[in-house]
C-alpha cells in the first residue's frame, strides 16, 4: 500500500524500549520561482516515507531548517526535516 508510511508516528521523544535505527532526512524542494514555498508538511511526508523504508515505526526529535545550498540540488529553496528513526516492536 502506497500510504503505509502514514503509520510512521512523529513524536517529541523516542519511547522507552524503542530501538534506534538512525538519523533520517526528508526535504521539500521549490523547483522554480513559480512553485509554492517548501512546507514542513511536505518535508515531513518525505521524512516518514524514508523512515518507513528503514523499517521504522516512528521518528522523534524532528527539526526543520532551510538547506544552505539549494541551487546545487537544482532547487530555488529547500526545507529539510531531520529526526531519529526508531522501531517499537
Coordinates of N, CA and C in Angstrom, one line a residue:
X1 N 0.8 -1.2 0.0 CA 0.0 0.0 0.0 C 0.9 1.2 0.0
X2 N 0.6 2.2 -0.9 CA 1.4 3.4 -1.0 C 1.4 4.2 0.2
X3 N 0.3 4.2 1.0 CA 0.2 5.1 2.2 C 0.6 4.5 3.5
X4 N 1.3 3.3 3.4 CA 1.8 2.7 4.6 C 2.6 3.6 5.5
X5 N 3.4 4.5 4.8 CA 4.3 5.4 5.6 C 3.5 6.3 6.5
X6 N 2.2 6.5 6.3 CA 1.4 7.4 7.2 C 1.3 6.8 8.6
X7 N 1.6 5.5 8.7 CA 1.6 4.8 10.0 C 2.8 5.1 10.8
X8 N 3.8 5.8 10.2 CA 5.0 6.2 11.0 C 4.7 7.4 11.8
X9 N 4.8 7.2 13.1 CA 4.5 8.3 14.1 C 5.6 9.4 14.1
X10 N 5.2 10.6 14.3 CA 6.2 11.7 14.5 C 6.0 12.1 16.0
X11 N 7.0 11.9 16.8 CA 6.9 12.1 18.2 C 8.0 13.1 18.7
X12 N 7.8 13.6 19.9 CA 8.7 14.5 20.5 C 9.9 13.8 21.1
X13 N 9.8 12.5 21.5 CA 10.9 11.8 22.1 C 10.7 10.3 21.7
X14 N 11.9 9.6 21.8 CA 11.9 8.2 21.5 C 11.3 7.5 22.7
X15 N 10.2 6.6 22.4 CA 9.6 5.9 23.5 C 10.5 4.9 24.2
X16 N 10.3 4.7 25.5 CA 11.0 3.7 26.2 C 10.9 2.4 25.6
X17 N 12.0 1.7 25.5 CA 12.0 0.3 24.9 C 12.1 0.3 23.4
X18 N 12.2 1.5 22.7 CA 12.3 1.5 21.3 C 13.7 1.3 20.8
X19 N 13.9 0.7 19.6 CA 15.2 0.5 19.1 C 15.5 1.7 18.1
X20 N 16.6 2.4 18.3 CA 17.0 3.5 17.4 C 17.6 2.9 16.1
X21 N 17.1 3.4 15.0 CA 17.5 2.9 13.7 C 18.5 3.9 13.0
X22 N 18.5 5.1 13.4 CA 19.4 6.1 12.9 C 18.7 7.4 12.4
X23 N 19.6 8.3 12.0 CA 19.1 9.6 11.5 C 18.4 9.4 10.1
X24 N 17.4 10.2 9.9 CA 16.6 10.2 8.7 C 16.3 11.7 8.3
X25 N 16.4 12.0 7.0 CA 16.2 13.3 6.5 C 15.2 13.3 5.3
X26 N 14.3 14.2 5.4 CA 13.4 14.4 4.3 C 13.4 15.9 3.9
X27 N 13.0 16.2 2.7 CA 13.1 17.6 2.3 C 11.9 17.9 1.3
X28 N 11.7 19.2 1.2 CA 10.7 19.7 0.2 C 11.4 20.8 -0.6
X29 N 11.5 20.6 -2.0 CA 12.2 21.4 -2.9 C 11.3 22.3 -3.7
X30 N 11.6 23.6 -3.7 CA 10.9 24.5 -4.6 C 11.7 24.5 -5.9
X31 N 11.2 23.9 -7.0 CA 11.9 23.7 -8.2 C 12.0 24.9 -9.1
X32 N 11.0 25.8 -9.0 CA 11.1 27.0 -9.8 C 10.5 28.2 -9.1
X33 N 10.7 29.4 -9.6 CA 10.1 30.6 -9.0 C 8.6 30.6 -8.9
X34 N 8.0 29.8 -9.8 CA 6.5 29.7 -9.8 C 6.0 28.7 -8.8
X35 N 6.8 27.8 -8.3 CA 6.3 26.8 -7.3 C 6.1 27.4 -6.0
X36 N 5.2 26.8 -5.2 CA 4.9 27.3 -3.9 C 6.2 27.1 -3.0
X37 N 6.3 27.9 -1.9 CA 7.4 27.7 -1.0 C 7.4 26.3 -0.4
X38 N 8.6 25.8 0.0 CA 8.6 24.5 0.6 C 7.9 24.5 2.0
X39 N 7.2 23.4 2.4 CA 6.5 23.4 3.6 C 7.0 22.3 4.5
X40 N 6.8 22.5 5.8 CA 7.1 21.5 6.8 C 6.3 20.2 6.6
X41 N 5.1 20.4 6.1 CA 4.2 19.2 5.9 C 4.8 18.3 4.8
X42 N 5.2 18.9 3.7 CA 5.8 18.1 2.6 C 7.1 17.5 3.0
X43 N 7.9 18.2 3.7 CA 9.2 17.7 4.2 C 9.0 16.5 5.1
X44 N 7.9 16.6 6.0 CA 7.6 15.5 6.9 C 7.1 14.3 6.2
X45 N 6.3 14.5 5.1 CA 5.9 13.3 4.3 C 7.1 12.5 3.8
X46 N 8.0 13.2 3.3 CA 9.2 12.5 2.7 C 10.0 11.9 3.9
X47 N 10.1 12.6 5.0 CA 10.8 12.0 6.2 C 10.1 10.7 6.6
X48 N 8.8 10.7 6.7 CA 8.1 9.5 7.1 C 8.3 8.4 6.1
X49 N 8.3 8.7 4.8 CA 8.5 7.7 3.7 C 9.9 7.1 3.9
X50 N 10.9 7.9 4.1 CA 12.3 7.3 4.2 C 12.4 6.5 5.5
X51 N 11.7 6.9 6.6 CA 11.8 6.2 7.8 C 11.1 4.8 7.7
X52 N 10.0 4.8 6.9 CA 9.2 3.6 6.7 C 10.1 2.6 6.0
X53 N 10.9 3.1 5.0 CA 11.7 2.1 4.2 C 12.9 1.6 5.1
X54 N 13.2 2.2 6.2 CA 14.2 1.7 7.1 C 13.6 0.7 8.1
X55 N 12.2 0.6 8.1 CA 11.6 -0.3 9.0 C 11.1 0.4 10.3
X56 N 11.1 1.7 10.3 CA 10.8 2.5 11.5 C 9.3 2.5 11.7
X57 N 8.9 2.6 13.0 CA 7.5 2.8 13.3 C 7.3 4.3 13.7
X58 N 8.4 5.0 13.9 CA 8.3 6.4 14.3 C 9.6 7.2 14.0
X59 N 9.4 8.5 14.1 CA 10.5 9.4 14.0 C 10.4 10.4 15.2
X60 N 11.5 10.6 15.9 CA 11.5 11.6 17.1 C 12.4 12.7 16.9
X61 N 12.2 13.7 17.7 CA 13.1 14.9 17.7 C 13.3 15.5 16.3
X62 N 12.2 15.8 15.6 CA 12.3 16.3 14.3 C 12.5 17.8 14.3
X63 N 13.5 18.2 13.5 CA 13.9 19.6 13.4 C 13.7 20.0 11.9
X64 N 13.5 21.3 11.7 CA 13.3 21.8 10.3 C 14.3 23.0 10.1
X65 N 14.9 23.0 8.9 CA 15.9 24.0 8.6 C 16.0 24.2 7.1
X66 N 16.3 25.4 6.6 CA 16.5 25.6 5.2 C 17.8 25.0 4.8
X67 N 17.9 24.4 3.6 CA 19.1 23.9 3.1 C 20.0 25.1 2.6
X68 N 21.3 25.1 3.0 CA 22.1 26.3 2.7 C 22.5 26.3 1.2
X69 N 22.4 25.2 0.5 CA 22.9 25.3 -0.9 C 21.9 24.6 -1.8
X70 N 20.7 25.2 -2.0 CA 19.6 24.6 -2.8 C 19.9 24.6 -4.3
X71 N 20.6 25.6 -4.8 CA 20.9 25.6 -6.2 C 21.8 24.4 -6.7
X72 N 22.6 23.9 -5.8 CA 23.5 22.8 -6.1 C 22.6 21.5 -6.3
X73 N 21.4 21.5 -5.7 CA 20.4 20.4 -5.8 C 19.3 20.7 -6.8
X74 N 19.5 21.7 -7.6 CA 18.6 22.1 -8.7 C 17.2 22.6 -8.1
X75 N 17.3 23.3 -7.0 CA 16.1 23.9 -6.4 C 16.3 25.4 -6.1
X76 N 15.2 26.1 -6.1 CA 15.3 27.5 -5.7 C 15.5 27.6 -4.2
X77 N 14.7 26.8 -3.4 CA 14.9 26.7 -2.0 C 14.4 25.3 -1.5
X78 N 15.0 24.9 -0.4 CA 14.7 23.6 0.2 C 14.5 23.7 1.7
X79 N 13.5 23.0 2.2 CA 13.3 22.9 3.6 C 13.6 21.5 4.0
X80 N 14.5 21.3 4.9 CA 14.9 19.9 5.3 C 14.2 19.6 6.7
X81 N 13.8 18.4 6.8 CA 13.3 17.8 8.1 C 14.2 16.7 8.5
X82 N 14.7 16.7 9.7 CA 15.6 15.7 10.2 C 15.2 15.2 11.5
X83 N 15.3 13.9 11.7 CA 14.9 13.3 13.0 C 15.6 11.9 13.2
X84 N 15.3 11.3 14.3 CA 15.8 10.0 14.6 C 14.7 8.9 14.4
X85 N 15.0 8.0 13.5 CA 14.0 6.9 13.2 C 14.2 5.9 14.3
X86 N 13.0 5.3 14.7 CA 13.0 4.3 15.8 C 12.0 3.2 15.4
X87 N 12.1 2.1 16.1 CA 11.1 1.0 15.9 C 10.7 0.5 17.3
X88 N 9.4 0.3 17.4 CA 8.8 -0.3 18.6 C 8.2 -1.6 18.2
X89 N 8.6 -2.7 18.7 CA 8.1 -4.0 18.4 C 6.8 -4.3 19.0

